[in-house]
Every structure is written in structure tokens, then in C-alpha cells.
Amino acid sequence: MKMAERTEAVGEAGGFGSAEIPHDSSALLVWLTQLVRTHENGTLAELRRAGEPTNAHIRAGWFGGDEHRELFERVAFLFAVYHQGRSVPSYGLDSLGGAARRIGSGKEWGPTNPGAVRLVARVVASRRVPWRHLQHVVTRLRSLDKAPPRWDKLIEDLLRWEDRSARVAYNWSVDFYAPDHRRGK
């Protein structure tokens, strides 16, 4: 989804005017999935590196525009973590809460699995974007060979994380604890 932010730019007459610097989550996902399809393992490995930004991080950040550069870099990191060693990209299913329902083992999955419950509780309790806990969710889904959250939805949710009226954390909780009959099962 393309959204725009406003910034000051020099206009044709040399004065300052308004210019749009958009963020484009769709373009980021096209680029990331292409990396998986074409086996650009070096670039994906760069995205998985923490610490100093690599060229791959910087490129991912450009899809976020000026205001959301870091968020796009970090989502690209999560995408690369999930796709490590995979040759087919996954666009994901559900919100992060819905995806967390796929965490568990045996007869205990999602809200009946104590580990999944604790992990979701840590994610939704955070006032700031809980990057470390999001990485844990993605890593658990990858290790269980379960679908990740929808990457485009994850980006849009994280863009609105601190907007109390968006209720992102609440909606993730609702999706996680939704009874099976509500989910069409």
C-alpha cells in the first residue's frame, strides 16, 4: 500500500514547496520476494545482519520514505530471518496475532500453548514496536514450518503501532484468542 508523507522541497522557482515522499510496502515485498526467488542469498544474509546497516538494509529502507526508513529495514530483517534457506517466498497469512495461533506443538497450539500465550502477551504489552519479540514470533513460525504473518499487513500495522486509535495490539490479541468457529474452522 502506498501512503505519502509530506516534506519540504525546493520548487521550480527555487522556493520551498511541498513534495510527497511515499512509503511503498508493496514495492518492498516485490523486491524481497524476488531476492528469495532468484536465490540472492548474499543479499538476504546482509539483511539478517544486526548492527551497522548494510547496503541491503539501506535499499530496504528507501521503500519506507524518510519517515519510515528504519521500520522498513527492520521488517526486511524479519522477512530475511523467516526465509533463510528457503527457495519459495511466503507472503504470509493473517495478522501477527493470527499467525501466532500457529505456534505450539502436540495438542497445544496458539491460545492453548503457554509459550505462545507468553510470547503474544510480551508483544502486545509493548508501547513501542516490540522488535525483539516480533523476531521471536517469526523465528518460532519458521522453526515450525508455519506461515508467517502477512508481510504487507505487518508493515501497515507497525506503521500505526503507536496510534492508540488504531488498536493494533488489541486487534492482534483478538486474532490470537479468536474461537475456532469465528475463524471459519
CSV table of N, CA and C in Angstrom, one decimal, residues 6-165:
chain,number,residue,atom,x,y,z
A,6,ARG,N,4.6,14.2,4.0
A,6,ARG,CA,5.0,15.5,3.4
A,6,ARG,C,6.3,15.9,3.8
A,7,THR,N,7.0,16.5,2.9
A,7,THR,CA,8.3,17.1,3.3
A,7,THR,C,8.5,18.4,2.5
A,8,GLU,N,9.4,19.2,2.9
A,8,GLU,CA,9.7,20.4,2.2
A,8,GLU,C,10.7,20.1,1.1
A,9,ALA,N,10.5,20.7,-0.1
A,9,ALA,CA,11.4,20.5,-1.2
A,9,ALA,C,11.5,21.8,-2.0
A,10,VAL,N,12.6,22.0,-2.7
A,10,VAL,CA,12.8,23.2,-3.5
A,10,VAL,C,11.9,23.1,-4.7
A,11,GLY,N,11.1,24.1,-4.9
A,11,GLY,CA,10.2,24.1,-6.1
A,11,GLY,C,10.9,24.6,-7.3
A,12,GLU,N,10.2,24.7,-8.5
A,12,GLU,CA,10.8,25.1,-9.7
A,12,GLU,C,11.3,26.6,-9.6
A,13,ALA,N,10.6,27.4,-8.9
A,13,ALA,CA,11.0,28.8,-8.8
A,13,ALA,C,12.1,29.0,-7.7
A,14,GLY,N,12.6,27.9,-7.1
A,14,GLY,CA,13.7,28.0,-6.2
A,14,GLY,C,13.2,28.1,-4.7
A,15,GLY,N,11.9,28.4,-4.5
A,15,GLY,CA,11.3,28.5,-3.2
A,15,GLY,C,11.0,27.1,-2.6
A,16,PHE,N,10.6,27.1,-1.4
A,16,PHE,CA,10.3,25.8,-0.8
A,16,PHE,C,8.8,25.6,-1.0
A,17,GLY,N,8.5,24.3,-1.3
A,17,GLY,CA,7.1,23.9,-1.5
A,17,GLY,C,7.0,22.5,-0.9
A,18,SER,N,5.9,21.9,-1.2
A,18,SER,CA,5.6,20.6,-0.6
A,18,SER,C,5.9,19.5,-1.6
A,19,ALA,N,6.5,18.4,-1.2
A,19,ALA,CA,6.7,17.3,-2.1
A,19,ALA,C,6.3,16.0,-1.3
A,20,GLU,N,5.9,15.0,-2.1
A,20,GLU,CA,5.5,13.8,-1.4
A,20,GLU,C,6.7,12.8,-1.5
A,21,ILE,N,7.0,12.2,-0.3
A,21,ILE,CA,8.0,11.2,-0.3
A,21,ILE,C,7.2,10.0,0.3
A,22,PRO,N,6.8,9.1,-0.6
A,22,PRO,CA,5.9,8.0,-0.2
A,22,PRO,C,6.6,6.8,0.4
A,23,HIS,N,5.9,6.0,1.2
A,23,HIS,CA,6.4,4.7,1.5
A,23,HIS,C,5.6,3.7,0.7
A,24,ASP,N,6.3,2.6,0.4
A,24,ASP,CA,5.7,1.7,-0.6
A,24,ASP,C,6.0,0.2,-0.1
A,25,SER,N,5.1,-0.3,0.7
A,25,SER,CA,5.3,-1.6,1.3
A,25,SER,C,5.1,-2.7,0.2
A,26,SER,N,4.3,-2.4,-0.8
A,26,SER,CA,4.2,-3.4,-1.9
A,26,SER,C,5.5,-3.5,-2.7
A,27,ALA,N,6.1,-2.4,-3.0
A,27,ALA,CA,7.4,-2.5,-3.7
A,27,ALA,C,8.5,-3.2,-2.9
A,28,LEU,N,8.5,-3.0,-1.6
A,28,LEU,CA,9.4,-3.7,-0.7
A,28,LEU,C,9.2,-5.2,-0.8
A,29,LEU,N,8.0,-5.6,-0.7
A,29,LEU,CA,7.7,-7.0,-0.8
A,29,LEU,C,8.0,-7.6,-2.2
A,30,VAL,N,7.8,-6.9,-3.2
A,30,VAL,CA,8.2,-7.4,-4.6
A,30,VAL,C,9.7,-7.6,-4.6
A,31,TRP,N,10.5,-6.6,-4.0
A,31,TRP,CA,11.9,-6.8,-4.0
A,31,TRP,C,12.4,-7.9,-3.2
A,32,LEU,N,11.8,-8.1,-2.0
A,32,LEU,CA,12.2,-9.1,-1.0
A,32,LEU,C,11.9,-10.5,-1.6
A,33,THR,N,10.7,-10.7,-2.2
A,33,THR,CA,10.3,-12.0,-2.7
A,33,THR,C,11.1,-12.3,-3.9
A,34,GLN,N,11.5,-11.3,-4.7
A,34,GLN,CA,12.4,-11.5,-5.8
A,34,GLN,C,13.8,-12.0,-5.4
A,35,LEU,N,14.3,-11.5,-4.2
A,35,LEU,CA,15.5,-12.0,-3.7
A,35,LEU,C,15.5,-13.5,-3.4
A,36,VAL,N,14.3,-13.9,-2.8
A,36,VAL,CA,14.2,-15.3,-2.5
A,36,VAL,C,14.1,-16.2,-3.8
A,37,ARG,N,13.2,-15.7,-4.7
A,37,ARG,CA,13.0,-16.5,-6.0
A,37,ARG,C,14.3,-16.6,-6.8
A,38,THR,N,15.1,-15.6,-6.8
A,38,THR,CA,16.4,-15.6,-7.6
A,38,THR,C,17.6,-16.1,-6.8
A,39,HIS,N,17.3,-16.6,-5.6
A,39,HIS,CA,18.4,-17.1,-4.7
A,39,HIS,C,19.5,-16.1,-4.4
A,40,GLU,N,19.1,-14.9,-4.2
A,40,GLU,CA,20.1,-13.8,-3.8
A,40,GLU,C,20.4,-14.0,-2.3
A,41,ASN,N,21.1,-15.1,-2.0
A,41,ASN,CA,21.4,-15.5,-0.6
A,41,ASN,C,22.3,-14.5,0.1
A,42,GLY,N,23.2,-13.9,-0.7
A,42,GLY,CA,24.1,-12.9,-0.1
A,42,GLY,C,23.4,-11.7,0.4
A,43,THR,N,22.5,-11.2,-0.4
A,43,THR,CA,21.7,-10.0,0.0
A,43,THR,C,20.8,-10.3,1.2
A,44,LEU,N,20.1,-11.5,1.1
A,44,LEU,CA,19.3,-11.9,2.3
A,44,LEU,C,20.1,-12.1,3.5
A,45,ALA,N,21.4,-12.6,3.4
A,45,ALA,CA,22.2,-12.7,4.6
A,45,ALA,C,22.6,-11.3,5.1
A,46,GLU,N,22.8,-10.4,4.2
A,46,GLU,CA,23.1,-9.0,4.6
A,46,GLU,C,21.9,-8.5,5.5
A,47,LEU,N,20.7,-8.7,5.0
A,47,LEU,CA,19.5,-8.3,5.7
A,47,LEU,C,19.4,-8.9,7.1
A,48,ARG,N,19.9,-10.1,7.3
A,48,ARG,CA,19.9,-10.7,8.6
A,48,ARG,C,20.9,-10.2,9.6
A,49,ARG,N,21.9,-9.5,9.1
A,49,ARG,CA,22.9,-9.0,10.0
A,49,ARG,C,22.4,-7.8,10.9
A,50,ALA,N,22.7,-7.9,12.1
A,50,ALA,CA,22.3,-6.8,13.1
A,50,ALA,C,23.5,-5.9,13.2
A,51,GLY,N,23.2,-4.7,13.7
A,51,GLY,CA,24.3,-3.8,13.9
A,51,GLY,C,24.3,-2.7,12.9
A,52,GLU,N,25.5,-2.5,12.3
A,52,GLU,CA,25.7,-1.5,11.2
A,52,GLU,C,24.8,-1.8,10.0
A,53,PRO,N,24.1,-0.8,9.5
A,53,PRO,CA,23.3,-1.1,8.3
A,53,PRO,C,24.2,-1.5,7.1
A,54,THR,N,23.7,-2.5,6.3
A,54,THR,CA,24.4,-2.9,5.1
A,54,THR,C,23.7,-2.2,3.9
A,55,ASN,N,24.3,-2.4,2.8
A,55,ASN,CA,23.7,-1.9,1.5
A,55,ASN,C,22.3,-2.4,1.4
A,56,ALA,N,22.0,-3.7,1.7
A,56,ALA,CA,20.7,-4.2,1.6
A,56,ALA,C,19.7,-3.6,2.6
A,57,HIS,N,20.2,-3.3,3.8
A,57,HIS,CA,19.3,-2.5,4.7
A,57,HIS,C,18.9,-1.2,4.2
A,58,ILE,N,19.9,-0.5,3.7
A,58,ILE,CA,19.7,0.9,3.1
A,58,ILE,C,18.7,0.8,2.0
A,59,ARG,N,18.9,-0.2,1.1
A,59,ARG,CA,18.0,-0.3,0.0
A,59,ARG,C,16.5,-0.6,0.5
A,60,ALA,N,16.4,-1.5,1.4
A,60,ALA,CA,15.1,-1.8,2.0
A,60,ALA,C,14.5,-0.5,2.6
A,61,GLY,N,15.3,0.3,3.3
A,61,GLY,CA,14.8,1.5,3.9
A,61,GLY,C,14.3,2.5,3.0
A,62,TRP,N,14.8,2.5,1.8
A,62,TRP,CA,14.3,3.5,0.8
A,62,TRP,C,12.9,3.3,0.5
A,63,PHE,N,12.4,2.1,0.6
A,63,PHE,CA,11.0,1.8,0.3
A,63,PHE,C,10.1,2.5,1.4
A,64,GLY,N,10.7,2.9,2.5
A,64,GLY,CA,9.9,3.4,3.6
A,64,GLY,C,9.8,5.0,3.6
A,65,GLY,N,10.5,5.6,2.6
A,65,GLY,CA,10.5,7.0,2.6
A,65,GLY,C,11.3,7.5,3.8
A,66,ASP,N,11.4,8.8,4.0
A,66,ASP,CA,12.2,9.4,5.0
A,66,ASP,C,11.7,9.0,6.4
A,67,GLU,N,10.4,9.1,6.6
A,67,GLU,CA,9.9,8.9,8.0
A,67,GLU,C,9.9,7.4,8.4
A,68,HIS,N,9.8,6.5,7.5
A,68,HIS,CA,9.6,5.1,7.9
A,68,HIS,C,10.8,4.2,7.5
A,69,ARG,N,11.9,4.8,7.2
A,69,ARG,CA,13.1,4.0,6.7
A,69,ARG,C,13.5,2.9,7.7
A,70,GLU,N,13.6,3.2,9.0
A,70,GLU,CA,14.1,2.2,9.9
A,70,GLU,C,13.1,1.0,10.0
A,71,LEU,N,11.8,1.4,10.0
A,71,LEU,CA,10.8,0.3,10.1
A,71,LEU,C,10.9,-0.6,8.9
A,72,PHE,N,11.1,-0.1,7.8
A,72,PHE,CA,11.2,-1.0,6.6
A,72,PHE,C,12.4,-1.8,6.6
A,73,GLU,N,13.5,-1.2,7.1
A,73,GLU,CA,14.8,-2.0,7.3
A,73,GLU,C,14.5,-3.2,8.2
A,74,ARG,N,13.8,-2.9,9.3
A,74,ARG,CA,13.6,-4.0,10.3
A,74,ARG,C,12.6,-5.1,9.8
A,75,VAL,N,11.6,-4.7,9.1
A,75,VAL,CA,10.7,-5.7,8.5
A,75,VAL,C,11.5,-6.5,7.5
A,76,ALA,N,12.4,-5.9,6.7
A,76,ALA,CA,13.2,-6.7,5.8
A,76,ALA,C,14.1,-7.7,6.5
A,77,PHE,N,14.6,-7.3,7.7
A,77,PHE,CA,15.3,-8.2,8.5
A,77,PHE,C,14.5,-9.4,8.9
A,78,LEU,N,13.2,-9.1,9.4
A,78,LEU,CA,12.3,-10.2,9.8
A,78,LEU,C,12.0,-11.1,8.6
A,79,PHE,N,11.8,-10.5,7.5
A,79,PHE,CA,11.5,-11.3,6.2
A,79,PHE,C,12.7,-12.2,5.9
A,80,ALA,N,13.9,-11.7,6.0
A,80,ALA,CA,15.1,-12.5,5.7
A,80,ALA,C,15.3,-13.6,6.7
A,81,VAL,N,15.0,-13.3,8.0
A,81,VAL,CA,15.1,-14.3,9.0
A,81,VAL,C,14.2,-15.5,8.7
A,82,TYR,N,13.0,-15.2,8.4
A,82,TYR,CA,12.0,-16.2,8.1
A,82,TYR,C,12.4,-17.0,6.8
A,83,HIS,N,12.9,-16.4,5.8
A,83,HIS,CA,13.2,-17.0,4.5
A,83,HIS,C,14.6,-17.6,4.5
A,84,GLN,N,15.4,-17.6,5.5
A,84,GLN,CA,16.7,-18.2,5.5
A,84,GLN,C,16.6,-19.7,5.0
A,85,GLY,N,17.3,-20.0,4.0
A,85,GLY,CA,17.4,-21.4,3.5
A,85,GLY,C,16.2,-21.8,2.6
A,86,ARG,N,15.3,-20.8,2.4
A,86,ARG,CA,14.1,-21.2,1.6
A,86,ARG,C,14.2,-20.7,0.2
A,87,SER,N,13.6,-21.4,-0.8
A,87,SER,CA,13.7,-21.0,-2.2
A,87,SER,C,12.4,-20.5,-2.7
A,88,VAL,N,11.3,-20.6,-1.9
A,88,VAL,CA,10.0,-20.1,-2.3
A,88,VAL,C,9.5,-19.1,-1.3
A,89,PRO,N,9.2,-17.9,-1.8
A,89,PRO,CA,8.8,-16.8,-0.8
A,89,PRO,C,7.4,-17.1,-0.3
A,90,SER,N,7.2,-16.7,1.0
A,90,SER,CA,5.9,-16.8,1.6
A,90,SER,C,5.4,-15.4,1.9
A,91,TYR,N,4.2,-15.1,1.3
A,91,TYR,CA,3.6,-13.8,1.6
A,91,TYR,C,2.9,-13.7,2.9
A,92,GLY,N,2.7,-14.8,3.5
A,92,GLY,CA,2.1,-14.9,4.9
A,92,GLY,C,0.6,-15.0,4.8
A,93,LEU,N,0.1,-15.2,6.0
A,93,LEU,CA,-1.3,-15.4,6.3
A,93,LEU,C,-1.7,-14.6,7.6
A,94,ASP,N,-2.8,-14.0,7.6
A,94,ASP,CA,-3.3,-13.4,8.8
A,94,ASP,C,-2.5,-12.2,9.4
A,95,SER,N,-3.0,-11.7,10.4
A,95,SER,CA,-2.2,-10.7,11.2
A,95,SER,C,-1.2,-11.4,12.0
A,96,LEU,N,-0.4,-10.7,12.8
A,96,LEU,CA,0.6,-11.3,13.6
A,96,LEU,C,-0.1,-12.2,14.7
A,97,GLY,N,-1.2,-11.7,15.2
A,97,GLY,CA,-2.0,-12.5,16.2
A,97,GLY,C,-2.5,-13.8,15.6
A,98,GLY,N,-3.0,-13.7,14.4
A,98,GLY,CA,-3.5,-14.9,13.7
A,98,GLY,C,-2.3,-15.9,13.4
A,99,ALA,N,-1.2,-15.3,13.0
A,99,ALA,CA,0.0,-16.2,12.8
A,99,ALA,C,0.5,-16.8,14.0
A,100,ALA,N,0.4,-16.1,15.2
A,100,ALA,CA,0.9,-16.7,16.4
A,100,ALA,C,0.0,-17.9,16.9
A,101,ARG,N,-1.2,-18.0,16.4
A,101,ARG,CA,-2.0,-19.2,16.7
A,101,ARG,C,-1.4,-20.4,16.1
A,102,ARG,N,-0.5,-20.3,15.2
A,102,ARG,CA,0.2,-21.5,14.6
A,102,ARG,C,1.4,-21.9,15.4
A,103,ILE,N,1.7,-21.3,16.5
A,103,ILE,CA,2.8,-21.6,17.4
A,103,ILE,C,2.4,-22.6,18.4
A,104,GLY,N,3.1,-23.7,18.5
A,104,GLY,CA,2.8,-24.7,19.5
A,104,GLY,C,3.3,-26.1,19.1
A,105,SER,N,2.8,-27.1,19.8
A,105,SER,CA,3.2,-28.5,19.5
A,105,SER,C,2.1,-29.4,20.0
A,106,GLY,N,2.1,-30.6,19.5
A,106,GLY,CA,1.2,-31.6,20.0
A,106,GLY,C,-0.3,-31.1,19.9
A,107,LYS,N,-0.9,-31.1,21.1
A,107,LYS,CA,-2.3,-30.7,21.1
A,107,LYS,C,-2.5,-29.2,21.5
A,108,GLU,N,-1.4,-28.6,21.9
A,108,GLU,CA,-1.4,-27.2,22.4
A,108,GLU,C,-0.8,-26.3,21.3
A,109,TRP,N,-1.8,-25.5,20.7
A,109,TRP,CA,-1.4,-24.6,19.7
A,109,TRP,C,-2.1,-23.2,20.0
A,110,GLY,N,-1.4,-22.2,19.7
A,110,GLY,CA,-2.0,-20.8,19.9
A,110,GLY,C,-2.4,-20.6,21.3
A,111,PRO,N,-3.6,-20.2,21.6
A,111,PRO,CA,-4.0,-19.8,22.9
A,111,PRO,C,-4.0,-21.0,23.9
A,112,THR,N,-3.9,-22.2,23.5
A,112,THR,CA,-3.8,-23.3,24.4
A,112,THR,C,-2.3,-23.7,24.7
A,113,ASN,N,-1.4,-23.0,24.1
A,113,ASN,CA,0.0,-23.3,24.3
A,113,ASN,C,0.6,-22.2,25.2
A,114,PRO,N,1.1,-22.5,26.4
A,114,PRO,CA,1.6,-21.5,27.3
A,114,PRO,C,2.7,-20.6,26.7
A,115,GLY,N,3.6,-21.2,25.9
A,115,GLY,CA,4.7,-20.4,25.3
A,115,GLY,C,4.2,-19.4,24.3
A,116,ALA,N,3.2,-19.8,23.5
A,116,ALA,CA,2.6,-18.9,22.6
A,116,ALA,C,1.9,-17.8,23.3
A,117,VAL,N,1.2,-18.1,24.4
A,117,VAL,CA,0.5,-17.1,25.1
A,117,VAL,C,1.4,-16.1,25.7
A,118,ARG,N,2.5,-16.5,26.3
A,118,ARG,CA,3.5,-15.6,26.9
A,118,ARG,C,4.2,-14.7,25.8
A,119,LEU,N,4.5,-15.3,24.7
A,119,LEU,CA,5.1,-14.5,23.6
A,119,LEU,C,4.1,-13.5,23.1
A,120,VAL,N,2.9,-13.8,22.9
A,120,VAL,CA,1.9,-12.8,22.4
A,120,VAL,C,1.7,-11.7,23.5
A,121,ALA,N,1.7,-12.1,24.7
A,121,ALA,CA,1.5,-11.2,25.8
A,121,ALA,C,2.6,-10.1,25.8
A,122,ARG,N,3.9,-10.6,25.6
A,122,ARG,CA,5.0,-9.7,25.5
A,122,ARG,C,4.9,-8.7,24.3
A,123,VAL,N,4.5,-9.3,23.2
A,123,VAL,CA,4.3,-8.4,22.0
A,123,VAL,C,3.3,-7.3,22.2
A,124,VAL,N,2.1,-7.7,22.7
A,124,VAL,CA,1.0,-6.7,22.8
A,124,VAL,C,1.2,-5.8,24.0
A,125,ALA,N,2.0,-6.1,24.9
A,125,ALA,CA,2.2,-5.2,26.1
A,125,ALA,C,3.1,-4.0,25.8
A,126,SER,N,3.8,-4.1,24.8
A,126,SER,CA,4.8,-3.0,24.5
A,126,SER,C,4.1,-1.8,23.9
A,127,ARG,N,4.6,-0.6,24.4
A,127,ARG,CA,4.1,0.7,23.9
A,127,ARG,C,4.9,1.0,22.6
A,128,ARG,N,6.1,0.6,22.5
A,128,ARG,CA,6.9,0.8,21.3
A,128,ARG,C,6.9,-0.5,20.5
A,129,VAL,N,7.2,-0.4,19.2
A,129,VAL,CA,7.3,-1.6,18.4
A,129,VAL,C,8.2,-2.6,19.0
A,130,PRO,N,7.7,-3.8,19.3
A,130,PRO,CA,8.5,-4.8,20.1
A,130,PRO,C,9.3,-5.7,19.1
A,131,TRP,N,10.4,-5.1,18.5
A,131,TRP,CA,11.1,-5.8,17.5
A,131,TRP,C,11.7,-7.1,18.0
A,132,ARG,N,12.3,-7.2,19.2
A,132,ARG,CA,12.9,-8.5,19.6
A,132,ARG,C,11.8,-9.5,19.7
A,133,HIS,N,10.6,-9.2,20.2
A,133,HIS,CA,9.6,-10.2,20.4
A,133,HIS,C,9.0,-10.6,19.0
A,134,LEU,N,8.9,-9.6,18.1
A,134,LEU,CA,8.5,-10.0,16.7
A,134,LEU,C,9.4,-10.9,16.1
A,135,GLN,N,10.7,-10.7,16.3
A,135,GLN,CA,11.7,-11.7,15.8
A,135,GLN,C,11.5,-13.0,16.4
A,136,HIS,N,11.2,-13.1,17.7
A,136,HIS,CA,10.9,-14.4,18.3
A,136,HIS,C,9.7,-15.1,17.6
A,137,VAL,N,8.6,-14.4,17.4
A,137,VAL,CA,7.5,-14.9,16.7
A,137,VAL,C,7.8,-15.5,15.3
A,138,VAL,N,8.5,-14.7,14.6
A,138,VAL,CA,8.9,-15.1,13.2
A,138,VAL,C,9.8,-16.3,13.3
A,139,THR,N,10.8,-16.3,14.2
A,139,THR,CA,11.7,-17.4,14.3
A,139,THR,C,11.0,-18.7,14.7
A,140,ARG,N,10.0,-18.6,15.6
A,140,ARG,CA,9.2,-19.8,16.0
A,140,ARG,C,8.4,-20.3,14.8
A,141,LEU,N,7.8,-19.4,14.1
A,141,LEU,CA,7.0,-19.9,12.9
A,141,LEU,C,7.9,-20.5,11.9
A,142,ARG,N,9.1,-20.0,11.7
A,142,ARG,CA,10.0,-20.6,10.8
A,142,ARG,C,10.4,-22.0,11.2
A,143,SER,N,10.7,-22.1,12.5
A,143,SER,CA,11.2,-23.4,13.0
A,143,SER,C,10.1,-24.5,12.9
A,144,LEU,N,8.9,-24.0,13.0
A,144,LEU,CA,7.7,-25.0,13.0
A,144,LEU,C,7.3,-25.2,11.5
A,145,ASP,N,7.9,-24.5,10.6
A,145,ASP,CA,7.5,-24.5,9.2
A,145,ASP,C,6.0,-24.1,9.0
A,146,LYS,N,5.7,-23.1,9.7
A,146,LYS,CA,4.3,-22.5,9.6
A,146,LYS,C,4.4,-21.1,8.9
A,147,ALA,N,3.3,-20.7,8.3
A,147,ALA,CA,3.3,-19.5,7.5
A,147,ALA,C,3.5,-18.3,8.5
A,148,PRO,N,4.2,-17.3,8.0
A,148,PRO,CA,4.4,-16.1,8.8
A,148,PRO,C,3.2,-15.2,8.7
A,149,PRO,N,3.2,-14.1,9.4
A,149,PRO,CA,2.1,-13.1,9.2
A,149,PRO,C,2.2,-12.5,7.8
A,150,ARG,N,1.1,-12.0,7.3
A,150,ARG,CA,1.1,-11.3,6.0
A,150,ARG,C,2.0,-10.1,6.2
A,151,TRP,N,3.1,-10.1,5.4
A,151,TRP,CA,4.1,-9.1,5.5
A,151,TRP,C,3.5,-7.7,5.2
A,152,ASP,N,2.7,-7.6,4.2
A,152,ASP,CA,2.1,-6.2,3.9
A,152,ASP,C,1.2,-5.7,5.1
A,153,LYS,N,0.5,-6.6,5.7
A,153,LYS,CA,-0.3,-6.3,6.9
A,153,LYS,C,0.5,-5.9,8.0
A,154,LEU,N,1.6,-6.7,8.2
A,154,LEU,CA,2.5,-6.4,9.3
A,154,LEU,C,3.1,-5.0,9.2
A,155,ILE,N,3.5,-4.7,8.0
A,155,ILE,CA,4.1,-3.3,7.8
A,155,ILE,C,3.1,-2.3,8.1
A,156,GLU,N,1.9,-2.4,7.6
A,156,GLU,CA,0.8,-1.4,7.8
A,156,GLU,C,0.5,-1.3,9.3
A,157,ASP,N,0.4,-2.5,10.0
A,157,ASP,CA,0.1,-2.5,11.4
A,157,ASP,C,1.2,-1.8,12.2
A,158,LEU,N,2.5,-2.1,11.9
A,158,LEU,CA,3.6,-1.4,12.6
A,158,LEU,C,3.7,0.1,12.3
A,159,LEU,N,3.3,0.5,11.2
A,159,LEU,CA,3.2,1.9,10.9
A,159,LEU,C,2.3,2.6,11.8
A,160,ARG,N,1.2,1.9,12.2
A,160,ARG,CA,0.2,2.5,13.1
A,160,ARG,C,0.3,2.1,14.6
A,161,TRP,N,1.4,1.4,14.9
A,161,TRP,CA,1.6,0.8,16.2
A,161,TRP,C,1.3,1.8,17.4
A,162,GLU,N,1.9,3.0,17.3
A,162,GLU,CA,1.8,4.0,18.4
A,162,GLU,C,0.5,4.8,18.3
A,163,ASP,N,-0.3,4.6,17.3
A,163,ASP,CA,-1.6,5.3,17.2
A,163,ASP,C,-2.6,4.5,18.0
A,164,ARG,N,-2.9,5.0,19.2
A,164,ARG,CA,-3.9,4.3,20.1
A,164,ARG,C,-5.2,4.0,19.4
A,165,SER,N,-5.7,4.9,18.6
A,165,SER,CA,-7.0,4.7,18.0
A,165,SER,C,-7.0,3.5,17.0
